[in-house]
Amino acid sequence: MTQDALAKVGLPNPGGDPSALHHNALGWAEISAFLTEHSARLTELTAAGTRNWEGESAKAFAERGAALARNAAAAAETTAAVAAKQQQHAKTHEMVKQIIIELCVQIAVMLAFYAAAALFPPLLAWAQAWLAYLIATGVRVLRLFAQALNMLVRFLVQARAWVNSVAELTWKTSKFGLGYGRMITEGVRDIAIDLTANLVAAGVQHKKIDPARLFISAGISGGIGGLVGGLEKTGFKKAVDAGGNVRRGADGLPEFVPLSKQAQNLVKKIGPRPRPAPAPPPPTQSAEVLANAKHAYENARNLGLKGTPGENLRLAENLATTRNHHNGALTRQAEANAEIRRLGDDVWTREQTVRAYRNAVDQADLRVRSAETRLGLYRASGNRTWVDEAVRDAADARAEFTAASGGLRTAENALSGSRRDLAHAERNLARANDDVTSAETAHRLARDRANAWIRRDATRDVARNHTTFGEKFRFVRRNNEYQDSFGSPKKWQEIVFYDMPKDAVKGAANGAAKSATEVARGNGDSGDIWKGALLGGATGAVRGGVNSLGNNRLFPAGGIEETLWKTGSKTMDDYVRGRIKDATYGQAH
């Protein structure tokens, strides 16, 4: 009936309000009770009226009264049926309305997780890139905002890098490699996802949380996820390089190709070969201008520039200071070199003096020995005159030897002192050279940092003044630290022939294990196990396809974003499976 028709008979329009249907059903039930009572009263009055009344008129009255009673009873049954139907319709309407509300909430929750995984991190990265490439953050508020954004983006990138590094851990032998790192990361991730999804689904459906069921479910999900993840990273086939040689790690053991990689390489061969990508168009002038701003910012950041207020003044002051230090170090180096040359000449001169004294000592020694030999011969001859002359010659030779030896000692001492002074000067020169090197390095760094600040400021102004808002937005959307960390998206063959079957198997195993656990706890029968396996496999395949489509397209693989995305998918998965179970084989329990 339309709203006008209902108004004519004095009934409210039930519309989308189940309470109105309940009220109408109550009205029909009251009419049915009245008609039932009226039928009984008619029967009673008819019997009482014909008790002392006989004849054709009495018979006609009895028949007429009985017919009215029967009609009233039939009308009571009809109105009772209408009341029952309206009551059932009201309950169904209430249930549908509740399901719609829950489904809307569930979709909102799923989209919230998807947004947290695929929308908010890129927005943060775009804002961070915009501030970094195009805005001078000399204002304290902007600088703090830029630092906060930078910390958040860096945290997401570093967290993903850490998770991926743990996932790469492999225990290797000479025969195979076991991916225990992937087992840990996938197991922990699936536990967290299952706990969150079950809690959210229970909250959406207003169900009481069973802690035992909650943690048993999470343990089963984590165990199956860790097992599948470990198998994916495990390998038996040795990896070889382009020359056909077995690749080996730093420990000397061979590297292995993971089973997942082998399967993905196999399914990629399915279907037509992909067409080569066309050559990218040459960059526009605005793109080159923005790219210059990006490179200037990255160069400045690598050199330690922070974009703080007054940074250019500090850079100029530091440049002047390092230049003065460098000039002073060069002066000290030149003085040390001059001192080295002077002391070198002095050492050479003293070495010549020592050499001359050594020759004199040698000559004096020869004269002493010659004089002593001649004295011995003269004494043997007995000639007194010759002996006296030889004695005088020997005394003169000894005096000459003594003088030459003293001069040699003095010259050698002077040479030792000069050599010590030269060694000290050489050490001073080495220190001066080190000072020059460090001062030159500091001066070069200060000059590079000053030039980087100038270039960053200039390219930022050019990019800001010669590009449109749309060009800036497209550039920061495609060029930011977060976007650069994305891997290659999966091909459709990997999604259809690997990820979806894999998640279907995981879902089936998960559903069977959880159903078996519930049967063991007395909640269900053995037939629920294969039903749970089929249902889990079906929803798992769909969920795996959705997750794979978003992988490295909407969110980067690994890390917090993938966990959030998969949590959103899992919440919808749990809700749909719960509703299907409640509407089918779960009703028997």
Coordinates of C-alpha atoms in Angstrom, one line a residue, residues 19-565:
S19 CA 8.9 -0.7 14.7
A20 CA 5.9 0.5 12.6
L21 CA 5.7 -3.0 11.2
H22 CA 5.7 -4.4 14.7
H23 CA 3.0 -2.0 15.7
N24 CA 0.8 -2.9 12.7
A25 CA 1.3 -6.6 13.4
L26 CA 0.2 -6.0 17.0
G27 CA -2.9 -4.2 15.6
W28 CA -3.8 -7.1 13.3
A29 CA -3.2 -9.5 16.2
E30 CA -5.6 -7.5 18.4
I31 CA -8.2 -7.6 15.5
S32 CA -7.8 -11.3 15.3
A33 CA -8.4 -11.8 19.0
F34 CA -11.4 -9.6 18.8
L35 CA -12.9 -11.5 15.9
T36 CA -12.2 -14.8 17.7
E37 CA -13.9 -13.6 20.8
H38 CA -16.8 -12.2 18.6
S39 CA -17.2 -15.6 16.8
A40 CA -17.4 -17.4 20.2
R41 CA -19.9 -14.8 21.4
L42 CA -22.1 -15.2 18.3
T43 CA -22.0 -19.0 18.7
E44 CA -23.0 -18.7 22.4
L45 CA -25.8 -16.2 21.6
T46 CA -27.1 -18.3 18.8
A47 CA -27.3 -21.4 21.0
A48 CA -29.0 -19.5 23.8
G49 CA -31.5 -17.9 21.4
T50 CA -32.7 -21.2 20.0
R51 CA -32.9 -23.1 23.2
N52 CA -36.7 -22.6 23.6
W53 CA -37.4 -21.7 20.0
E54 CA -38.5 -24.2 17.4
G55 CA -39.7 -24.0 13.8
E56 CA -38.5 -22.8 10.5
S57 CA -37.7 -19.3 11.8
A58 CA -35.6 -20.8 14.6
K59 CA -33.7 -23.0 12.2
A60 CA -33.1 -20.0 9.8
F61 CA -31.8 -17.9 12.8
A62 CA -29.5 -20.7 13.9
E63 CA -28.1 -21.1 10.4
R64 CA -27.6 -17.4 10.0
G65 CA -25.9 -17.1 13.4
A66 CA -23.6 -20.1 12.7
A67 CA -22.6 -18.5 9.3
L68 CA -21.7 -15.2 11.0
A69 CA -19.7 -17.1 13.6
R70 CA -17.9 -19.1 11.0
N71 CA -17.1 -15.9 9.0
A72 CA -15.8 -14.2 12.1
A73 CA -13.6 -17.2 12.9
A74 CA -12.3 -17.2 9.3
A75 CA -11.6 -13.5 9.5
A76 CA -9.8 -14.0 12.8
E77 CA -7.6 -16.7 11.2
T78 CA -6.9 -14.3 8.3
T79 CA -6.0 -11.4 10.5
A80 CA -3.9 -13.7 12.7
A81 CA -2.0 -14.8 9.5
V82 CA -1.6 -11.2 8.5
A83 CA -0.2 -10.4 11.9
A84 CA 2.2 -13.3 11.8
K85 CA 3.4 -12.3 8.3
Q86 CA 3.9 -8.7 9.3
Q87 CA 5.7 -9.8 12.5
Q88 CA 8.0 -12.0 10.4
H89 CA 8.5 -9.2 7.9
A90 CA 9.3 -6.8 10.7
K91 CA 12.0 -9.2 12.0
T92 CA 13.4 -9.7 8.5
H93 CA 13.3 -6.0 8.0
E94 CA 15.1 -5.4 11.3
M95 CA 17.7 -8.0 10.4
V96 CA 18.3 -6.6 6.9
K97 CA 18.5 -3.1 8.3
Q98 CA 21.0 -4.3 10.9
I99 CA 23.1 -6.1 8.3
I100 CA 23.1 -2.9 6.1
I101 CA 24.2 -0.8 9.0
E102 CA 26.9 -3.3 10.0
L103 CA 28.0 -3.6 6.4
C104 CA 28.3 0.2 6.0
V105 CA 30.3 0.3 9.2
Q106 CA 32.5 -2.6 8.0
I107 CA 33.1 -0.9 4.7
A108 CA 34.0 2.3 6.5
V109 CA 36.4 0.4 8.7
M110 CA 37.9 -1.3 5.7
L111 CA 38.3 2.0 3.8
A112 CA 39.8 3.6 6.9
F113 CA 42.5 0.9 7.0
Y114 CA 43.0 1.2 3.2
A115 CA 43.3 5.0 3.6
A116 CA 45.8 4.6 6.5
A117 CA 47.8 2.3 4.2
A118 CA 47.5 3.9 0.8
L119 CA 46.3 7.5 1.2
F120 CA 47.7 9.2 4.3
P121 CA 51.4 8.1 3.9
P122 CA 51.5 9.5 0.3
L123 CA 49.8 12.7 1.4
L124 CA 52.4 13.1 4.1
A125 CA 55.2 12.4 1.6
W126 CA 53.7 14.9 -0.9
A127 CA 53.5 17.6 1.7
Q128 CA 57.0 16.8 2.8
A129 CA 58.3 17.0 -0.7
W130 CA 56.5 20.2 -1.4
L131 CA 58.0 21.9 1.6
A132 CA 61.4 20.5 0.9
Y133 CA 61.6 21.3 -2.8
L134 CA 59.5 24.5 -3.1
I135 CA 59.2 26.2 0.3
A136 CA 61.9 28.0 2.3
T137 CA 61.4 26.7 5.9
G138 CA 63.0 29.7 7.6
V139 CA 59.8 30.3 9.5
R140 CA 59.9 28.3 12.8
V141 CA 56.4 26.8 12.4
L142 CA 57.1 25.6 8.9
R143 CA 60.4 24.2 9.8
L144 CA 58.9 22.2 12.7
F145 CA 56.1 21.0 10.4
A146 CA 58.7 20.0 7.8
Q147 CA 60.8 18.2 10.4
A148 CA 57.7 16.3 11.7
L149 CA 56.7 15.2 8.2
N150 CA 60.3 14.2 7.4
M151 CA 60.5 12.1 10.5
L152 CA 57.2 10.4 9.7
V153 CA 58.1 9.6 6.1
R154 CA 61.6 8.4 7.2
F155 CA 60.0 6.3 9.9
L156 CA 57.7 4.5 7.3
V157 CA 60.6 4.0 4.9
Q158 CA 63.0 2.8 7.6
A159 CA 60.4 0.5 9.2
R160 CA 59.7 -1.1 5.8
A161 CA 63.5 -1.5 5.1
W162 CA 64.0 -3.1 8.5
V163 CA 61.1 -5.6 8.0
N164 CA 62.3 -6.5 4.6
S165 CA 65.8 -7.0 5.9
V166 CA 64.5 -9.4 8.5
A167 CA 62.4 -11.2 5.9
E168 CA 65.6 -11.8 3.9
L169 CA 67.3 -13.8 6.7
T170 CA 68.0 -17.3 5.5
W171 CA 69.6 -20.3 7.2
K172 CA 71.7 -21.9 4.5
T173 CA 73.5 -25.2 4.1
S174 CA 75.2 -26.6 1.0
K175 CA 72.0 -28.3 -0.1
F176 CA 69.2 -25.8 0.6
G177 CA 68.3 -22.5 2.2
L178 CA 65.5 -22.0 4.8
G179 CA 63.8 -18.6 5.0
Y180 CA 63.3 -18.3 8.7
G181 CA 63.2 -14.5 8.5
R182 CA 60.2 -14.6 6.2
M183 CA 58.6 -17.1 8.6
I184 CA 59.0 -14.7 11.5
T185 CA 57.7 -11.6 9.7
E186 CA 54.7 -13.3 8.1
G187 CA 53.8 -15.1 11.3
V188 CA 53.9 -12.0 13.4
R189 CA 52.1 -10.0 10.8
D190 CA 49.3 -12.5 10.5
I191 CA 48.9 -12.7 14.2
A192 CA 48.5 -8.9 14.5
I193 CA 46.1 -8.8 11.5
D194 CA 43.9 -11.6 12.8
L195 CA 43.7 -10.1 16.3
T196 CA 42.8 -6.7 14.9
A197 CA 40.3 -8.0 12.4
N198 CA 38.5 -10.2 14.9
L199 CA 38.2 -7.4 17.4
V200 CA 36.9 -5.0 14.8
A201 CA 34.4 -7.6 13.4
A202 CA 33.2 -8.4 16.9
G203 CA 32.8 -4.7 17.6
V204 CA 30.9 -4.1 14.4
Q205 CA 28.5 -7.0 15.0
H206 CA 28.2 -6.2 18.7
K207 CA 29.3 -9.7 19.6
K208 CA 30.8 -10.7 22.9
I209 CA 34.6 -11.4 22.6
D210 CA 35.7 -14.9 23.5
P211 CA 39.4 -14.5 24.5
A212 CA 40.2 -18.2 24.0
R213 CA 38.7 -18.1 20.5
L214 CA 40.4 -14.8 19.8
F215 CA 43.9 -16.0 20.6
I216 CA 43.4 -19.5 19.2
S217 CA 42.4 -17.9 15.9
A218 CA 45.4 -15.6 15.9
G219 CA 47.7 -18.4 16.7
I220 CA 46.4 -20.5 13.9
S221 CA 46.6 -17.6 11.4
G222 CA 50.2 -16.8 12.6
G223 CA 51.3 -20.5 12.4
I224 CA 49.9 -21.0 8.9
G225 CA 51.1 -17.6 7.7
G226 CA 54.6 -18.3 9.1
L227 CA 54.7 -21.8 7.5
V228 CA 53.7 -20.5 4.1
G229 CA 56.0 -17.6 4.3
G230 CA 58.9 -19.8 5.3
L231 CA 58.2 -22.2 2.4
E232 CA 58.0 -19.3 0.0
K233 CA 61.5 -18.1 1.0
T234 CA 63.0 -21.6 1.1
G235 CA 65.0 -22.7 -1.9
F236 CA 66.7 -25.8 -3.2
K237 CA 67.8 -24.6 -6.6
K238 CA 71.2 -22.9 -6.5
A239 CA 71.3 -19.4 -8.0
V240 CA 73.8 -18.8 -10.8
D241 CA 75.3 -15.7 -12.4
A242 CA 75.4 -14.8 -16.1
G243 CA 78.4 -17.0 -16.6
G244 CA 76.7 -20.1 -15.1
N245 CA 78.7 -20.0 -11.9
V246 CA 77.0 -20.6 -8.6
R247 CA 76.6 -17.4 -6.6
R248 CA 77.9 -17.5 -3.1
G249 CA 77.4 -15.3 -0.1
A250 CA 80.0 -13.8 2.2
D251 CA 80.0 -17.0 4.2
G252 CA 81.1 -19.1 1.2
L253 CA 77.8 -21.0 1.0
P254 CA 75.8 -21.1 -2.2
E255 CA 72.7 -18.8 -2.7
F256 CA 69.4 -20.4 -3.5
V257 CA 66.4 -19.3 -5.6
P258 CA 63.3 -19.1 -3.3
L259 CA 60.4 -21.4 -4.2
S260 CA 58.1 -18.3 -4.6
K261 CA 60.5 -16.8 -7.1
Q262 CA 60.6 -20.0 -9.1
A263 CA 56.8 -20.2 -9.2
Q264 CA 56.4 -16.5 -10.1
N265 CA 59.0 -16.9 -12.9
L266 CA 57.0 -19.8 -14.2
V267 CA 53.5 -18.2 -14.2
K268 CA 55.0 -15.0 -15.9
K269 CA 55.4 -17.1 -19.0
I270 CA 51.6 -17.6 -19.2
G271 CA 49.9 -15.5 -21.8
P272 CA 51.3 -13.2 -24.5
R273 CA 54.6 -11.6 -24.0
P274 CA 54.3 -8.0 -22.8
R275 CA 54.8 -5.2 -25.3
P276 CA 58.0 -3.1 -24.8
A277 CA 57.2 0.1 -23.1
P278 CA 57.4 3.1 -25.3
A279 CA 60.2 5.5 -24.9
P280 CA 59.3 8.2 -22.3
P281 CA 58.7 11.7 -23.8
P282 CA 61.4 14.3 -23.3
P283 CA 60.9 16.2 -20.1
T284 CA 59.2 19.6 -20.3
Q285 CA 60.9 22.8 -19.2
S286 CA 58.8 22.9 -16.0
A287 CA 59.8 19.3 -15.2
E288 CA 63.4 20.1 -15.7
V289 CA 63.1 23.2 -13.4
L290 CA 61.4 21.1 -10.7
A291 CA 63.9 18.3 -11.1
N292 CA 66.7 20.9 -10.6
A293 CA 65.0 22.0 -7.4
K294 CA 64.7 18.4 -6.2
H295 CA 68.4 17.7 -6.9
A296 CA 69.5 20.9 -5.3
Y297 CA 67.5 20.0 -2.2
E298 CA 68.9 16.5 -2.0
N299 CA 72.5 17.8 -2.5
A300 CA 72.0 20.3 0.3
R301 CA 70.5 17.7 2.6
N302 CA 73.4 15.3 1.9
L303 CA 75.7 18.1 2.9
G304 CA 73.9 18.6 6.2
L305 CA 71.9 21.7 5.5
K306 CA 68.8 22.0 7.7
G307 CA 67.0 25.0 6.3
T308 CA 67.0 26.7 9.7
P309 CA 66.6 30.5 10.1
G310 CA 69.9 32.4 9.5
E311 CA 71.6 29.3 8.0
N312 CA 73.0 31.3 5.1
L313 CA 74.7 33.7 7.6
R314 CA 76.2 30.8 9.5
L315 CA 77.4 29.2 6.3
A316 CA 79.1 32.5 5.1
E317 CA 80.7 32.9 8.5
N318 CA 81.9 29.3 8.5
L319 CA 83.2 29.7 5.0
A320 CA 85.3 32.8 6.0
T321 CA 86.6 31.0 9.1
T322 CA 87.6 27.9 7.2
R323 CA 89.3 30.0 4.5
N324 CA 91.3 31.8 7.2
H325 CA 92.3 28.5 8.8
H326 CA 93.3 27.1 5.4
N327 CA 95.4 30.2 4.6
G328 CA 97.0 29.9 8.0
A329 CA 97.7 26.2 7.5
L330 CA 99.3 27.0 4.1
T331 CA 101.5 29.6 5.7
R332 CA 102.6 27.2 8.4
Q333 CA 103.3 24.6 5.8
A334 CA 105.5 27.0 3.8
E335 CA 107.4 28.0 6.9
A336 CA 107.9 24.3 7.8
N337 CA 109.1 23.6 4.3
A338 CA 111.6 26.6 4.5
E339 CA 112.8 25.3 7.9
I340 CA 113.3 21.8 6.4
R341 CA 115.3 23.3 3.5
R342 CA 117.5 25.3 5.9
L343 CA 118.1 22.4 8.3
G344 CA 118.7 20.1 5.4
D345 CA 121.4 22.5 4.1
D346 CA 122.8 22.7 7.7
V347 CA 122.9 18.9 8.0
W348 CA 124.7 18.6 4.6
T349 CA 127.3 21.2 5.6
R350 CA 127.9 19.5 8.9
E351 CA 128.2 16.1 7.2
Q352 CA 130.9 17.5 4.9
T353 CA 132.7 18.9 8.0
V354 CA 132.5 15.5 9.7
R355 CA 133.8 13.8 6.6
A356 CA 136.7 16.3 6.5
Y357 CA 137.6 15.6 10.1
R358 CA 137.3 11.9 9.6
N359 CA 139.9 12.2 6.7
A360 CA 142.1 14.3 9.0
V361 CA 141.8 11.7 11.8
D362 CA 142.7 9.0 9.3
Q363 CA 145.7 11.0 8.0
A364 CA 146.8 11.8 11.6
D365 CA 146.5 8.1 12.5
L366 CA 148.7 7.1 9.6
R367 CA 151.3 9.8 10.5
V368 CA 151.3 8.5 14.2
R369 CA 151.9 4.9 13.1
S370 CA 154.6 6.0 10.6
A371 CA 156.3 8.1 13.2
E372 CA 156.3 5.3 15.7
T373 CA 157.6 2.8 13.2
R374 CA 160.5 5.2 12.2
L375 CA 161.2 5.8 16.0
G376 CA 161.6 2.1 16.5
L377 CA 164.0 1.8 13.6
Y378 CA 166.1 4.8 14.7
R379 CA 166.4 3.4 18.2
A380 CA 167.7 0.2 16.8
S381 CA 170.4 2.1 14.8
G382 CA 171.6 3.7 18.0
N383 CA 171.9 7.2 16.4
R384 CA 170.9 9.6 19.1
T385 CA 170.2 12.5 16.7
W386 CA 167.9 10.4 14.6
V387 CA 166.1 9.2 17.7
D388 CA 165.5 12.7 19.1
E389 CA 164.1 13.8 15.7
A390 CA 161.8 10.7 15.5
V391 CA 160.6 11.4 19.1
R392 CA 159.7 15.0 18.1
D393 CA 157.9 13.8 14.9
A394 CA 155.9 11.2 16.9
A395 CA 154.9 13.8 19.5
D396 CA 153.7 16.2 16.7
A397 CA 151.8 13.4 15.0
R398 CA 150.0 12.4 18.3
A399 CA 149.1 16.1 18.9
E400 CA 147.7 16.3 15.4
F401 CA 145.7 13.1 15.9
T402 CA 144.4 14.4 19.2
A403 CA 143.3 17.7 17.7
A404 CA 141.7 15.9 14.7
S405 CA 139.8 13.5 17.0
G406 CA 138.5 16.4 19.1
G407 CA 137.4 18.3 16.0
L408 CA 135.6 15.1 14.8
R409 CA 133.7 14.7 18.1
T410 CA 132.7 18.3 18.0
A411 CA 131.5 18.0 14.4
E412 CA 129.7 14.7 15.0
N413 CA 127.9 16.2 18.0
A414 CA 126.9 19.2 15.9
L415 CA 125.7 16.9 13.1
S416 CA 123.6 14.9 15.6
G417 CA 122.0 18.1 16.9
S418 CA 121.3 19.2 13.3
R419 CA 119.8 15.9 12.5
R420 CA 117.6 16.0 15.6
D421 CA 116.4 19.5 14.6
L422 CA 115.7 18.2 11.1
A423 CA 113.7 15.3 12.4
H424 CA 111.7 17.7 14.6
A425 CA 111.2 19.9 11.6
E426 CA 110.0 17.0 9.6
R427 CA 107.4 16.1 12.3
N428 CA 106.3 19.7 12.3
L429 CA 106.0 19.6 8.5
A430 CA 103.9 16.4 8.7
R431 CA 101.6 18.1 11.2
A432 CA 101.5 21.2 9.0
N433 CA 100.6 18.9 6.0
D434 CA 97.8 17.2 8.0
D435 CA 96.6 20.6 9.1
V436 CA 96.5 21.8 5.5
T437 CA 94.7 18.6 4.4
S438 CA 92.0 19.0 7.1
A439 CA 91.7 22.7 6.7
E440 CA 91.4 22.2 2.9
T441 CA 88.7 19.6 3.4
A442 CA 86.8 21.8 5.9
H443 CA 87.1 24.7 3.5
R444 CA 86.0 22.7 0.5
L445 CA 83.0 21.4 2.6
A446 CA 82.1 24.9 3.7
R447 CA 82.4 26.1 0.1
D448 CA 80.2 23.3 -1.2
R449 CA 77.6 23.8 1.5
A450 CA 77.5 27.5 0.8
N451 CA 77.2 26.9 -2.9
A452 CA 74.5 24.2 -2.2
W453 CA 72.5 26.7 -0.2
I454 CA 72.7 29.3 -2.9
R455 CA 71.8 26.7 -5.6
R456 CA 68.9 25.4 -3.5
D457 CA 67.6 28.8 -2.9
A458 CA 67.9 29.9 -6.5
T459 CA 66.4 26.7 -8.0
R460 CA 63.5 26.8 -5.5
D461 CA 62.7 30.4 -6.5
V462 CA 62.8 29.5 -10.2
A463 CA 60.6 26.4 -9.7
R464 CA 58.1 28.3 -7.5
N465 CA 57.8 31.2 -9.9
H466 CA 57.8 29.4 -13.3
T467 CA 55.6 26.4 -12.7
T468 CA 51.9 26.1 -12.1
F469 CA 50.2 24.5 -9.1
G470 CA 49.2 21.4 -11.1
E471 CA 52.8 20.9 -12.4
K472 CA 54.1 21.2 -8.8
F473 CA 51.6 18.8 -7.5
R474 CA 52.2 16.2 -10.2
F475 CA 55.9 16.4 -9.7
V476 CA 55.9 16.0 -5.9
R477 CA 53.4 13.1 -6.3
R478 CA 55.8 11.2 -8.5
N479 CA 59.1 12.4 -6.9
N480 CA 59.3 11.9 -3.2
E481 CA 61.3 9.7 -0.8
Y482 CA 58.2 7.6 -0.1
Q483 CA 57.4 7.0 -3.7
D484 CA 61.0 6.1 -4.5
S485 CA 60.8 3.2 -2.0
F486 CA 58.1 1.4 -4.0
G487 CA 59.0 -1.8 -5.8
S488 CA 57.7 -3.2 -9.1
P489 CA 54.0 -4.0 -9.1
K490 CA 52.9 -7.5 -9.7
K491 CA 51.8 -8.7 -13.1
W492 CA 48.4 -10.1 -13.7
Q493 CA 49.9 -13.7 -14.1
E494 CA 51.4 -13.5 -10.6
I495 CA 48.1 -12.3 -9.1
V496 CA 45.8 -14.8 -10.9
F497 CA 48.0 -17.9 -11.0
Y498 CA 50.1 -17.5 -7.8
D499 CA 48.8 -15.0 -5.2
M500 CA 45.2 -15.9 -5.4
P501 CA 45.7 -19.7 -5.3
K502 CA 48.2 -19.3 -2.5
D503 CA 45.8 -17.2 -0.4
A504 CA 43.0 -19.6 -1.3
V505 CA 45.1 -22.5 0.2
K506 CA 46.0 -20.4 3.2
G507 CA 42.3 -19.4 3.7
A508 CA 41.2 -23.0 3.3
A509 CA 43.8 -24.3 5.8
N510 CA 42.9 -21.5 8.2
G511 CA 39.2 -22.1 7.9
A512 CA 39.6 -25.9 8.4
A513 CA 41.9 -25.5 11.4
K514 CA 39.7 -22.9 13.1
S515 CA 36.6 -25.0 12.5
A516 CA 38.3 -28.1 13.8
T517 CA 39.3 -26.2 16.9
E518 CA 35.7 -25.1 17.4
V519 CA 34.5 -28.7 16.9
A520 CA 37.0 -29.9 19.5
R521 CA 35.7 -27.2 21.9
G522 CA 32.1 -28.6 21.4
N523 CA 30.9 -25.8 19.1
G524 CA 29.8 -27.6 15.9
D525 CA 30.1 -30.9 14.2
S526 CA 32.7 -32.5 11.9
G527 CA 30.8 -31.4 8.8
D528 CA 31.7 -27.8 9.7
I529 CA 35.4 -28.5 8.9
W530 CA 35.1 -28.9 5.2
K531 CA 32.5 -26.1 5.0
G532 CA 34.9 -23.8 6.8
A533 CA 37.7 -24.9 4.5
L534 CA 35.6 -24.1 1.3
L535 CA 34.4 -20.8 2.7
G536 CA 37.9 -19.8 3.9
G537 CA 39.4 -20.7 0.5
A538 CA 36.8 -18.7 -1.4
T539 CA 37.2 -15.5 0.7
G540 CA 40.9 -16.0 0.9
A541 CA 41.3 -16.0 -2.9
V542 CA 39.3 -12.8 -3.2
R543 CA 41.2 -11.2 -0.4
G544 CA 44.5 -12.3 -2.0
G545 CA 43.6 -10.8 -5.3
V546 CA 42.6 -7.4 -3.7
N547 CA 45.9 -7.4 -1.7
S548 CA 48.0 -8.3 -4.7
L549 CA 46.4 -5.6 -6.9
G550 CA 47.3 -2.9 -4.3
N551 CA 50.8 -4.3 -3.7
N552 CA 53.4 -1.7 -4.9
R553 CA 50.6 0.2 -6.6
L554 CA 48.7 1.7 -3.7
F555 CA 51.1 0.7 -0.9
P556 CA 54.7 -0.5 -0.8
A557 CA 55.4 -4.1 -0.1
G558 CA 56.4 -4.8 3.4
G559 CA 56.3 -2.6 6.5
I560 CA 53.4 -0.9 8.3
E561 CA 51.4 0.0 5.2
E562 CA 51.0 -3.5 3.9
T563 CA 49.9 -4.6 7.4
L564 CA 47.2 -1.9 7.6
W565 CA 45.9 -2.8 4.1

